[in-house]
Structures are given as structure tokens and as C-alpha cells.
Short mmCIF file of C-alpha atoms in Angstrom, two decimals:
data_model
loop_
_atom_site.label_atom_id
_atom_site.label_comp_id
_atom_site.label_asym_id
_atom_site.label_seq_id
_atom_site.Cartn_x
_atom_site.Cartn_y
_atom_site.Cartn_z
CA MET A 1 31.57 -9.20 6.17
CA SER A 2 27.79 -8.80 5.83
CA ARG A 3 26.17 -7.03 2.93
CA GLN A 4 25.16 -4.13 5.21
CA GLN A 5 28.71 -3.82 6.53
CA ARG A 6 30.12 -3.76 3.04
CA ALA A 7 27.63 -1.10 1.97
CA GLY A 8 28.37 1.12 4.97
CA SER A 9 32.15 0.70 5.16
CA SER A 10 34.03 3.82 6.27
CA THR A 11 36.56 3.46 3.46
CA ARG A 12 35.92 5.41 0.29
CA PRO A 13 36.10 2.95 -2.64
CA ASP A 14 36.65 4.22 -6.16
CA LYS A 15 33.88 4.52 -8.72
CA ASP A 16 34.42 1.05 -10.15
CA GLU A 17 34.07 -0.52 -6.72
CA VAL A 18 30.92 1.45 -5.97
CA ALA A 19 29.46 0.42 -9.32
CA ALA A 20 30.29 -3.24 -8.67
CA ARG A 21 28.67 -3.15 -5.22
CA ALA A 22 25.61 -1.37 -6.58
CA ASP A 23 25.35 -3.98 -9.30
CA ASP A 24 25.46 -6.81 -6.73
CA LEU A 25 22.85 -5.14 -4.53
CA ALA A 26 20.56 -4.47 -7.49
CA LEU A 27 20.82 -8.12 -8.50
CA ASP A 28 19.83 -9.07 -4.95
CA GLY A 29 16.79 -6.82 -5.19
CA VAL A 30 15.65 -8.23 -8.53
CA ARG A 31 16.09 -11.77 -7.27
CA ALA A 32 14.07 -10.86 -4.18
CA LEU A 33 11.20 -9.76 -6.40
CA MET A 34 11.45 -12.93 -8.46
CA GLY A 35 11.20 -14.90 -5.24
CA GLY A 36 8.33 -12.79 -3.94
CA SER A 37 10.27 -11.55 -0.91
CA VAL A 38 9.25 -7.98 -0.07
CA TRP A 39 11.56 -7.96 2.97
CA ALA A 40 14.59 -8.87 0.87
CA LEU A 41 13.65 -6.12 -1.59
CA ASP A 42 13.52 -3.59 1.24
CA ASP A 43 16.96 -4.75 2.43
CA ALA A 44 18.41 -4.25 -1.04
CA VAL A 45 16.93 -0.75 -1.29
CA VAL A 46 18.26 0.23 2.16
CA ASP A 47 21.71 -1.11 1.26
CA LEU A 48 21.74 0.85 -2.01
CA VAL A 49 20.82 4.07 -0.21
CA THR A 50 23.51 3.40 2.42
CA LEU A 51 26.07 2.74 -0.28
CA ALA A 52 25.19 5.95 -2.10
CA HIS A 53 25.57 8.08 1.05
CA ALA A 54 28.48 6.29 2.73
CA THR A 55 30.70 6.43 -0.35
CA GLY A 56 29.57 9.76 -1.75
CA GLY A 57 28.80 7.82 -4.88
CA ARG A 58 25.10 8.48 -5.33
CA ALA A 59 25.55 9.42 -9.00
CA VAL A 60 27.48 6.18 -9.60
CA VAL A 61 24.80 4.07 -7.90
CA GLU A 62 22.03 5.69 -9.92
CA GLN A 63 23.96 5.40 -13.15
CA THR A 64 24.53 1.71 -12.42
CA LEU A 65 20.81 1.13 -11.87
CA THR A 66 20.04 3.06 -15.05
CA THR A 67 22.55 1.02 -17.04
CA ARG A 68 20.96 -2.19 -15.79
CA LEU A 69 17.58 -0.91 -16.97
CA ARG A 70 18.99 -0.01 -20.39
CA LEU A 71 20.42 -3.51 -20.74
CA ALA A 72 17.12 -5.11 -19.72
CA LEU A 73 15.30 -2.85 -22.17
CA ASP A 74 17.69 -3.76 -24.99
CA GLU A 75 16.91 -7.41 -24.32
CA ARG A 76 13.22 -6.64 -24.73
CA TRP A 77 13.86 -4.86 -28.03
CA ARG A 78 15.72 -7.96 -29.21
CA THR A 79 12.78 -10.20 -28.26
CA GLY A 80 10.15 -8.30 -30.23
CA TRP A 81 8.82 -5.70 -27.79
CA GLN A 82 8.12 -2.12 -28.84
CA PRO A 83 7.46 1.03 -26.75
CA MET A 84 3.65 0.82 -26.61
CA ASP A 85 3.81 -2.91 -25.87
CA LEU A 86 5.89 -2.19 -22.79
CA HIS A 87 3.82 0.83 -21.84
CA HIS A 88 0.67 -1.31 -21.79
CA LEU A 89 2.15 -4.36 -20.14
CA VAL A 90 4.48 -2.92 -17.53
CA GLY A 91 1.67 -1.29 -15.57
CA ARG A 92 -0.23 -4.57 -15.46
CA SER A 93 2.86 -6.61 -14.60
CA ALA A 94 3.95 -4.15 -11.91
CA ARG A 95 0.71 -4.84 -10.06
CA HIS A 96 1.67 -8.51 -9.94
CA VAL A 97 4.55 -7.69 -7.59
CA ARG A 98 2.14 -6.14 -5.08
CA ALA A 99 3.06 -2.51 -5.68
CA GLU A 100 0.85 0.32 -4.52
CA PRO A 101 -0.90 2.30 -7.30
CA GLU A 102 1.43 5.26 -6.80
CA THR A 103 4.46 3.00 -7.23
CA VAL A 104 2.93 1.47 -10.37
CA THR A 105 2.55 4.96 -11.83
CA ARG A 106 6.20 5.70 -11.05
CA VAL A 107 7.33 2.44 -12.65
CA VAL A 108 5.53 3.43 -15.85
CA GLU A 109 7.03 6.93 -15.72
CA LEU A 110 10.55 5.58 -15.32
CA LEU A 111 9.94 3.11 -18.15
CA GLY A 112 9.10 6.03 -20.43
CA ASP A 113 12.30 7.80 -19.40
CA VAL A 114 14.47 4.75 -20.06
CA MET A 115 12.86 4.15 -23.46
CA ALA A 116 13.26 7.80 -24.46
CA ALA A 117 16.92 7.83 -23.40
CA ASP A 118 17.62 4.59 -25.21
CA LEU A 119 16.07 5.62 -28.53
CA ALA A 120 17.74 9.04 -28.36
CA ALA A 121 21.11 7.29 -28.39
CA TYR A 122 20.56 6.00 -31.95
CA PRO A 123 20.84 8.09 -35.14
CA ARG A 124 17.32 9.13 -36.11
CA ALA A 125 17.60 7.47 -39.51
CA ARG A 126 18.40 4.13 -37.87
CA VAL A 127 15.11 3.96 -35.93
CA GLU A 128 11.78 3.39 -37.65
CA GLN A 129 9.32 6.25 -37.24
CA ARG A 130 6.83 3.97 -35.51
CA TRP A 131 9.10 3.81 -32.45
CA HIS A 132 9.13 7.58 -32.07
CA ASP A 133 5.38 7.71 -32.68
CA GLN A 134 4.83 5.18 -29.93
CA LEU A 135 7.03 7.15 -27.54
CA GLU A 136 4.86 10.18 -28.21
CA LEU A 137 1.70 8.16 -27.52
CA ALA A 138 3.24 6.98 -24.26
CA GLU A 139 4.02 10.64 -23.44
CA ALA A 140 7.69 9.77 -23.00
CA SER A 141 10.58 12.09 -23.83
CA VAL A 142 14.02 13.18 -22.61
CA TRP A 143 12.86 15.92 -20.25
CA TRP A 144 15.86 15.95 -17.89
CA SER A 145 19.37 17.35 -18.20
CA THR A 146 21.51 14.88 -20.11
CA THR A 147 24.31 15.44 -17.60
CA ASP A 148 22.28 13.32 -15.18
CA SER A 149 20.75 9.88 -15.52
CA CYS A 150 16.98 9.67 -15.88
CA LEU A 151 16.85 7.92 -12.51
CA THR A 152 18.70 10.80 -10.84
CA ALA A 153 16.15 13.20 -12.33
CA ARG A 154 13.25 11.08 -11.05
CA VAL A 155 14.81 10.77 -7.58
CA GLY A 156 14.96 14.55 -7.47
CA GLN A 157 11.33 14.78 -8.56
CA TRP A 158 10.11 12.11 -6.12
CA GLY A 159 12.26 13.46 -3.29
CA SER A 160 13.64 10.11 -2.09
CA GLU A 161 16.47 7.81 -3.10
CA ALA A 162 14.66 4.87 -1.52
CA ILE A 163 11.57 5.43 -3.68
CA GLY A 164 13.66 5.83 -6.83
CA TYR A 165 15.76 2.73 -6.20
CA GLU A 166 12.73 0.59 -5.40
CA VAL A 167 11.01 1.75 -8.59
CA ALA A 168 14.14 0.96 -10.62
CA LEU A 169 14.37 -2.55 -9.18
CA ARG A 170 10.68 -3.21 -9.77
CA LEU A 171 10.96 -2.02 -13.37
CA GLU A 172 14.00 -4.17 -14.03
CA HIS A 173 12.23 -7.19 -12.56
CA VAL A 174 9.22 -6.69 -14.83
CA LEU A 175 11.38 -6.17 -17.93
CA ARG A 176 13.35 -9.33 -17.26
CA SER A 177 10.18 -11.33 -16.65
CA LEU A 178 8.49 -10.67 -20.00
CA PRO A 179 8.42 -13.43 -22.66
CA ALA A 180 9.48 -13.02 -26.28
CA MET A 181 7.09 -11.60 -28.88
CA GLN A 182 6.99 -11.69 -32.68
CA GLN A 183 9.44 -9.23 -34.23
CA LEU A 184 7.58 -6.56 -36.24
CA GLY A 185 9.81 -4.33 -38.34
CA ALA A 186 13.40 -3.39 -37.62
CA ARG A 187 14.86 -3.04 -34.14
CA PRO A 188 16.39 0.30 -33.06
CA GLY A 189 19.69 0.85 -34.81
CA GLU A 190 18.84 -1.59 -37.62
CA ALA A 191 16.43 0.45 -39.74
CA THR A 192 17.50 1.34 -43.26
CA SER A 193 16.43 4.25 -45.43
CA ARG A 194 13.59 3.56 -47.82
CA SER A 195 14.63 2.62 -51.35
CA ALA A 196 14.26 5.27 -54.03
CA SER A 197 12.12 2.79 -55.95
CA THR A 198 9.47 2.74 -53.26
CA PRO A 199 6.24 4.22 -54.70
CA VAL A 200 5.05 7.46 -53.21
CA ASP A 201 1.92 7.56 -51.11
CA VAL A 202 -1.33 7.91 -53.02
CA ASP A 203 -2.33 10.74 -50.68
CA ASP A 204 -0.39 11.51 -47.54
CA LYS A 205 -3.27 13.57 -46.17
CA VAL A 206 -5.93 10.89 -46.48
CA LEU A 207 -5.72 9.77 -42.86
CA ALA A 208 -5.96 13.33 -41.59
CA ARG A 209 -9.13 13.89 -43.65
CA VAL A 210 -10.49 10.56 -42.51
CA ARG A 211 -10.07 11.29 -38.82
CA GLN A 212 -11.77 14.66 -39.17
CA LEU A 213 -14.74 13.16 -40.98
CA LEU A 214 -14.99 10.21 -38.62
CA ALA A 215 -15.08 12.58 -35.68
CA LYS A 216 -18.14 14.20 -37.27
CA ALA A 217 -19.73 10.82 -37.94
CA GLU A 218 -19.17 9.76 -34.35
CA SER A 219 -20.60 12.93 -32.88
CA THR A 220 -23.82 13.25 -34.87
CA PRO A 221 -26.99 12.20 -33.04
CA TYR A 222 -28.89 11.78 -36.32
CA GLU A 223 -29.01 8.33 -37.86
CA ALA A 224 -29.84 9.63 -41.33
CA GLU A 225 -26.84 11.94 -41.26
CA ALA A 226 -24.53 9.12 -40.20
CA GLU A 227 -25.97 6.92 -42.92
CA THR A 228 -25.05 9.54 -45.50
CA PHE A 229 -21.40 8.71 -44.86
CA THR A 230 -21.82 4.93 -45.07
CA ALA A 231 -21.30 3.79 -48.67
CA GLY A 232 -18.42 6.11 -49.55
CA ALA A 233 -16.40 5.06 -46.54
CA GLN A 234 -15.13 1.61 -47.32
CA ALA A 235 -15.26 2.46 -51.01
CA LEU A 236 -12.63 5.16 -50.58
CA MET A 237 -10.57 2.89 -48.33
CA ALA A 238 -10.69 0.13 -50.90
CA ARG A 239 -9.82 2.48 -53.77
CA HIS A 240 -6.97 3.99 -51.76
CA SER A 241 -5.60 0.49 -51.20
CA ILE A 242 -6.06 -0.50 -54.83
CA ASP A 243 -4.35 2.63 -56.15
CA HIS A 244 -1.41 2.09 -53.86
CA ALA A 245 -1.16 -1.60 -54.85
CA VAL A 246 -1.07 -0.68 -58.53
CA LEU A 247 1.61 1.97 -57.94
CA ALA A 248 3.71 -0.52 -55.99
CA ALA A 249 3.33 -3.19 -58.68
CA SER A 250 4.30 -0.75 -61.44
CA ALA A 251 7.47 0.40 -59.68
CA PRO A 252 10.81 -1.14 -60.73
CA ALA A 253 11.05 -4.69 -59.42
CA GLY A 254 7.65 -4.18 -57.80
CA GLY A 255 9.01 -1.69 -55.30
CA ASP A 256 10.28 -2.74 -51.89
CA GLU A 257 7.00 -2.56 -49.99
CA ARG A 258 6.41 -5.59 -47.81
CA PRO A 259 3.71 -6.69 -45.37
CA ASP A 260 4.11 -5.30 -41.89
CA GLY A 261 2.55 -5.82 -38.48
CA ARG A 262 1.14 -3.81 -35.58
CA ARG A 263 -0.07 -4.75 -32.14
CA LEU A 264 -3.32 -3.40 -30.73
CA TRP A 265 -3.96 -3.87 -27.02
CA MET A 266 -7.57 -4.71 -26.22
CA GLU A 267 -9.24 -3.11 -23.24
CA THR A 268 -11.89 -4.76 -21.11
CA PRO A 269 -14.82 -5.31 -21.04
CA TYR A 270 -16.13 -7.37 -23.99
CA VAL A 271 -12.68 -8.14 -25.37
CA ARG A 272 -13.82 -11.09 -27.47
CA GLU A 273 -16.48 -9.01 -29.20
CA LYS A 274 -14.00 -6.19 -29.88
CA VAL A 275 -11.60 -8.74 -31.37
CA MET A 276 -14.39 -9.96 -33.65
CA LEU A 277 -15.07 -6.41 -34.85
CA LEU A 278 -11.37 -5.79 -35.47
CA GLY A 279 -11.11 -9.07 -37.39
CA ALA A 280 -14.06 -8.13 -39.59
CA VAL A 281 -12.49 -4.78 -40.47
CA ALA A 282 -9.11 -6.42 -41.12
CA ASP A 283 -10.53 -9.11 -43.42
CA ALA A 284 -12.35 -6.51 -45.52
CA ASN A 285 -9.11 -4.59 -45.99
CA ARG A 286 -6.94 -7.51 -47.08
CA SER A 287 -5.28 -7.81 -43.71
CA ARG A 288 -5.22 -10.49 -41.04
CA SER A 289 -5.60 -10.42 -37.28
CA VAL A 290 -4.12 -12.83 -34.72
CA TRP A 291 -5.44 -12.69 -31.16
CA ALA A 292 -3.10 -13.48 -28.27
CA LYS A 293 -5.96 -14.17 -25.88
CA GLU A 294 -3.95 -14.71 -22.70
CA ASP A 295 -1.81 -11.61 -23.25
CA GLY A 296 -4.63 -9.27 -24.29
CA TYR A 297 -3.49 -8.00 -27.69
CA VAL A 298 -4.16 -8.52 -31.39
CA THR A 299 -1.45 -8.51 -34.03
CA LEU A 300 -2.57 -6.94 -37.30
CA LEU A 301 -0.71 -8.10 -40.41
CA GLY A 302 -0.95 -6.52 -43.84
CA PHE A 303 0.46 -3.78 -46.05
CA PRO A 304 1.00 -0.44 -44.27
CA HIS A 305 -1.75 1.49 -46.07
CA ASP A 306 -4.26 -1.25 -45.35
CA LEU A 307 -3.25 -1.33 -41.70
CA ASP A 308 -3.81 2.43 -41.50
CA ALA A 309 -7.31 1.88 -42.85
CA VAL A 310 -8.02 -0.93 -40.41
CA GLU A 311 -6.88 0.99 -37.33
CA THR A 312 -8.71 4.16 -38.29
CA LEU A 313 -12.02 2.55 -39.19
CA TYR A 314 -11.95 0.10 -36.28
CA THR A 315 -11.45 2.92 -33.80
CA SER A 316 -14.37 4.86 -35.25
CA LEU A 317 -16.66 1.83 -35.37
CA LEU A 318 -15.82 0.92 -31.79
CA VAL A 319 -16.79 4.43 -30.69
CA GLN A 320 -20.05 4.22 -32.64
CA ALA A 321 -20.85 0.72 -31.36
CA THR A 322 -20.16 1.67 -27.75
CA ARG A 323 -22.28 4.79 -27.99
CA ALA A 324 -25.17 2.89 -29.58
CA MET A 325 -24.86 0.08 -27.02
CA HIS A 326 -25.03 2.42 -24.04
CA ALA A 327 -27.95 4.27 -25.60
CA GLU A 328 -29.90 1.01 -25.37
CA GLY A 329 -29.71 1.18 -21.58
CA LYS A 330 -29.79 -1.80 -19.21
CA ARG A 331 -31.80 -5.00 -19.56
CA LEU A 332 -33.61 -7.23 -17.06
CA ASP A 333 -34.75 -10.83 -17.42
CA TRP A 334 -38.27 -12.01 -16.57
CA ARG A 335 -37.22 -12.59 -12.96
CA GLY A 336 -36.00 -9.02 -12.60
CA GLY A 337 -32.34 -10.01 -12.70
CA SER A 338 -29.82 -8.22 -14.88
CA ARG A 339 -29.10 -9.51 -18.37
CA THR A 340 -27.25 -6.35 -19.40
CA ARG A 341 -23.94 -8.12 -19.93
CA SER A 342 -25.36 -10.86 -22.18
CA PHE A 343 -27.37 -8.23 -24.08
CA ARG A 344 -24.27 -6.12 -24.69
CA GLN A 345 -22.14 -9.12 -25.67
CA SER A 346 -24.72 -10.12 -28.27
CA PHE A 347 -25.11 -6.50 -29.37
CA LEU A 348 -21.39 -6.06 -30.06
CA ALA A 349 -21.05 -9.50 -31.66
CA ALA A 350 -23.93 -8.79 -34.04
CA PHE A 351 -22.56 -5.33 -34.75
CA GLY A 352 -19.20 -6.81 -35.75
CA ALA A 353 -20.74 -9.56 -37.88
CA ARG A 354 -22.95 -7.13 -39.80
CA ILE A 355 -20.14 -4.62 -40.24
CA GLY A 356 -18.04 -7.41 -41.75
CA GLU A 357 -20.79 -8.13 -44.28
CA ARG A 358 -21.14 -4.47 -45.23
CA LEU A 359 -17.42 -3.91 -45.61
CA ALA A 360 -17.00 -7.02 -47.74
CA GLU A 361 -19.84 -5.95 -50.06
CA VAL A 362 -18.43 -2.47 -50.59
CA THR A 363 -14.88 -3.73 -51.08
CA ALA A 364 -16.01 -6.27 -53.68
CA ALA A 365 -17.98 -3.64 -55.58
CA GLU A 366 -15.14 -1.14 -55.54
CA THR A 367 -12.64 -3.77 -56.65
CA ALA A 368 -14.86 -4.81 -59.55
CA GLN A 369 -15.28 -1.22 -60.68
CA ALA A 370 -11.54 -0.54 -60.45
CA ALA A 371 -10.82 -3.70 -62.45
CA GLU A 372 -13.18 -2.59 -65.22
CA GLU A 373 -11.59 0.86 -65.37
CA MET A 374 -8.09 -0.56 -65.56
CA SER A 375 -9.07 -3.05 -68.26
CA ALA A 376 -10.78 -0.36 -70.33
CA ALA A 377 -7.67 1.82 -70.06
CA GLY A 378 -5.47 -1.04 -71.25
CA GLY A 379 -3.60 -1.17 -67.95
CA ARG A 380 -2.37 -4.13 -65.95
CA GLU A 381 -4.94 -6.67 -64.80
CA LEU A 382 -5.97 -5.85 -61.23
CA VAL A 383 -6.83 -9.31 -59.92
CA PRO A 384 -3.27 -10.71 -60.18
CA VAL A 385 -1.92 -7.60 -58.43
CA LEU A 386 -4.26 -8.00 -55.49
CA GLN A 387 -3.74 -11.75 -55.40
CA GLU A 388 0.02 -11.28 -55.12
CA ARG A 389 -0.45 -8.96 -52.16
CA THR A 390 -2.90 -11.34 -50.48
CA GLU A 391 -0.44 -14.19 -50.86
CA ALA A 392 2.35 -12.02 -49.45
CA VAL A 393 0.25 -11.25 -46.36
CA GLU A 394 -0.67 -14.91 -45.86
CA SER A 395 2.98 -15.88 -46.15
CA TYR A 396 3.92 -13.26 -43.57
CA VAL A 397 1.28 -14.61 -41.19
CA GLU A 398 2.68 -18.13 -41.54
CA GLU A 399 6.21 -16.83 -40.98
CA LEU A 400 5.35 -15.08 -37.72
CA PHE A 401 2.67 -17.47 -36.46
CA PRO A 402 3.43 -20.98 -37.74
CA ARG A 403 1.19 -22.51 -35.08
CA VAL A 404 -1.76 -20.12 -35.27
CA ARG A 405 -5.17 -21.78 -34.79
CA HIS A 406 -8.44 -20.76 -36.36
CA VAL A 407 -11.29 -20.93 -33.88
CA SER A 408 -14.98 -20.09 -34.05
CA MET A 409 -16.49 -17.64 -31.58
CA SER A 410 -19.98 -17.49 -30.15
CA LEU A 411 -22.09 -14.66 -31.49
CA GLY A 412 -24.04 -14.30 -28.26
CA ARG A 413 -27.30 -15.75 -27.01
CA ASP A 414 -29.43 -12.67 -26.40
CA ARG A 415 -31.80 -12.36 -29.34
CA GLU A 416 -32.76 -8.78 -28.62
CA GLY A 417 -29.12 -7.77 -28.27
CA TRP A 418 -28.38 -9.46 -31.59
CA ASP A 419 -31.20 -7.65 -33.40
CA ARG A 420 -30.27 -4.29 -31.90
CA GLY A 421 -26.60 -4.77 -32.75
CA ARG A 422 -27.28 -5.53 -36.41
CA ARG A 423 -29.56 -2.50 -36.62
CA ALA A 424 -26.81 -0.30 -35.15
CA ALA A 425 -24.30 -1.71 -37.64
CA ASP A 426 -26.60 -0.83 -40.54
CA GLN A 427 -26.70 2.73 -39.26
CA ALA A 428 -22.96 3.01 -38.56
CA SER A 429 -20.82 5.28 -40.67
CA LEU A 430 -17.96 3.54 -42.42
CA GLN A 431 -16.67 6.84 -43.72
CA TRP A 432 -13.04 6.89 -44.80
CA GLY A 433 -13.11 9.98 -46.96
CA ARG A 434 -15.82 12.15 -48.50
CA ALA A 435 -19.50 11.55 -47.90
CA VAL A 436 -21.61 10.00 -50.63
CA GLY A 437 -23.01 12.71 -52.87
CA SER A 438 -21.00 15.49 -51.24
#
């Protein structure tokens, strides 16, 4: 009996039989995508729709497809992926299977539904907060009635079983095609409550203040006003990090704080130059960055407070650099041809290099001052504390990336772009907290 005949049989099989047939047909569809056969995919979708209607088992078919997606998602969790990783990559990967833009959008929407449903199944305390934060960033939540599957809800919204089933098969194909990544933090269901010995935050509201002040720094058109924020920025970041390091070191058994990691997905254009800027900010804040060039993301490694500082300041500096770069306008060579791209590459490279110098200078000065204050107060020596944390970060890098390579990057060949970029970096606000003299 052919697959079509089995799907459209006049007998009414029980739920288990419908589920088994739906599972077989879904596997056919995923294999069709792996083989690049659009026709075979269409056949699988038609057969699934026929099965759902002929047996009166639409809910069973859709639950089966949803279960397959949950299993594929669980495999991704176990191979290092997190919600925002999938949110970024699935859209790109979906295009590789020749989907129309509208279908790509639906694949991403269904991914958000499956992730939200999966994380909701775990006790809240067993899932690290970062996972829920990433779901929020991806605008994913359980918006449908829990009596239905998320696929059933989407089919109702899209108005077609065929569309819903195709989207489900495409999503499963993408999920099963992704390679393993480095595991950062605990997987869902494996998180543990923080130890009572963990030191409290130096100031839980620091990041909120920082973002407000950075928004002002980014919006001001006056260079002198932006410069007012410069020196106090990295100084407050460095002191925040130092204070937290001392608290952690003074806790019983040194507390349980450990280095952590985050992935930042880099957007085109000028990815290399953005990576250089991010690396400069990370180095100045006792963190490390590892660029997965082919995959388009950077892994930041360091202690949580330092990573907060890196992400916040990098985002602000990128906004400032981009604004300053575009304010320079376009460039032409002596033949009248465009050299805008080379100018902007050199501009951003110089901006990142100079920012790195400025951050390092301020961090060194703040560290020296903090060390003097601690010594005068008869407290613990600061240098060994910071050295221990640096060594812990380096060890974590080696653990996750045993084959990482250090490479040099070109700083650009456009002299004017280089000069303009360094000038913009000198005028950039590095503000983390209060303005100097405020």
C-alpha cells in the first residue's frame, strides 16, 4: 500500500496508529529537506493533511509534530544552544532551504512558541534566569491555550494545516542540522539555587543607571558634553568590578562565583571591526572574547559583573562609533570611485584600537588607586585577588576552547579613516556611572 493510500484509508485507526503514521510522514518530510527535495516535502505535507482529515485525528497529528520539535529542541539544549542563539540562527538557516520570507518569519515564530512551551515545563528555580531573559528578548511566550499544542494555535492563526505542517517540518530540519556549541551555564532543569555564601551584588541598580546615562551620552550632539562623561566611565566600571572581586574573595571559601560565558551575534557590515571593538572592551574589563568567524558570533568569557560591563559599554560605543562614522559622509578616490567602505573599515578599526588604549589606561589607574586605599586600610592585598580571577578566566577559556587561535587583524589601509576614527574614539563617552565632576 502506498504512503498516500495509507494516509487516506477509510478505516479509523486509534490515536496511537495516527501518531505512528504522522511520525513516519514527518520523518519523510525532514529527510526530503535534508536531501533538498521540495517535491518530496510537498508530498509529506499533503499526506499529513490527508491523515489529519481522513482519521479525524488532526489534534494527534499536530501534537506529534510538536513533540518531534520538542525532542529536537532538547537535543539542541544538550549541545550548548540557548534561546537567542537559536533565534538568531534559525532565520538564517531557514533561508538555506529555499523558503519564502513569509515562511521564514513563521519558522521563527514557531521556534519561539516551542522554546516557550519547553521552558515553561520546568520548575522556575531549575532554569537559569538568562534563559527567561533571552525568551523575552526573542519576544517568545506561551500565548495560546495550554489545552492545545502551540502548532495547533499557529495553524489556527495562519488559517491552513498545510502551512503549519510545512513550517513545523522546516523548523525540525533546521534544528536537527545545527552543530554543537560550547555549553555556557546550566541546561534547563539542571540549574541549582545560588549558595547562601555567594556575595551580594555591589549595586543591583548600577546597570539601570548606566543605561540611562549612556542613552544621554549617545544622544548629545555636543562633543564637549560627551567628553565630560569620558574619564568617570571606565573608572566606575573598574571600581565596580574591583569591589565585587573583593567581596567575593572575602566570602567563606571565596564564595561560589565562577567565570561564565555569553554569546553575542555580530551583525553585518564591518563584522571584523566590530569584533575588534568588542575585544578591546573585553580585555579592559578582565574578560576574554573568542570569535567564531564562520558562524558569526563572539563568545565573551569572564565573571558576570565584568560581562555586564562589557556588553553595556560595547553597545554604547558601537552606537557612538556608527553615528560618528555616518556623520563623516561618503568618500571618493582621486578617480572619482567610491572608497567609502575602506574609509569606514579603517575608521572603525582605529576607533576600536584607541578605545582599547583609553580603557586600559583608566582601568590601570583605578586599580592602582584601589590598591593604595586597601593597603592603607590594612585590608587584603588587591593584586593577588585580581590575579586569581584573571587566572580563573584564562582557565575557563582553555576549558571551552582548547584549540583557540590568536590571530592578528588588519587595522585598515585608509589613512584618513584611521585618523578620523581615532579622533572619534577620543571624543567617545565611556560613561558607566556618574559624570566626572557631577
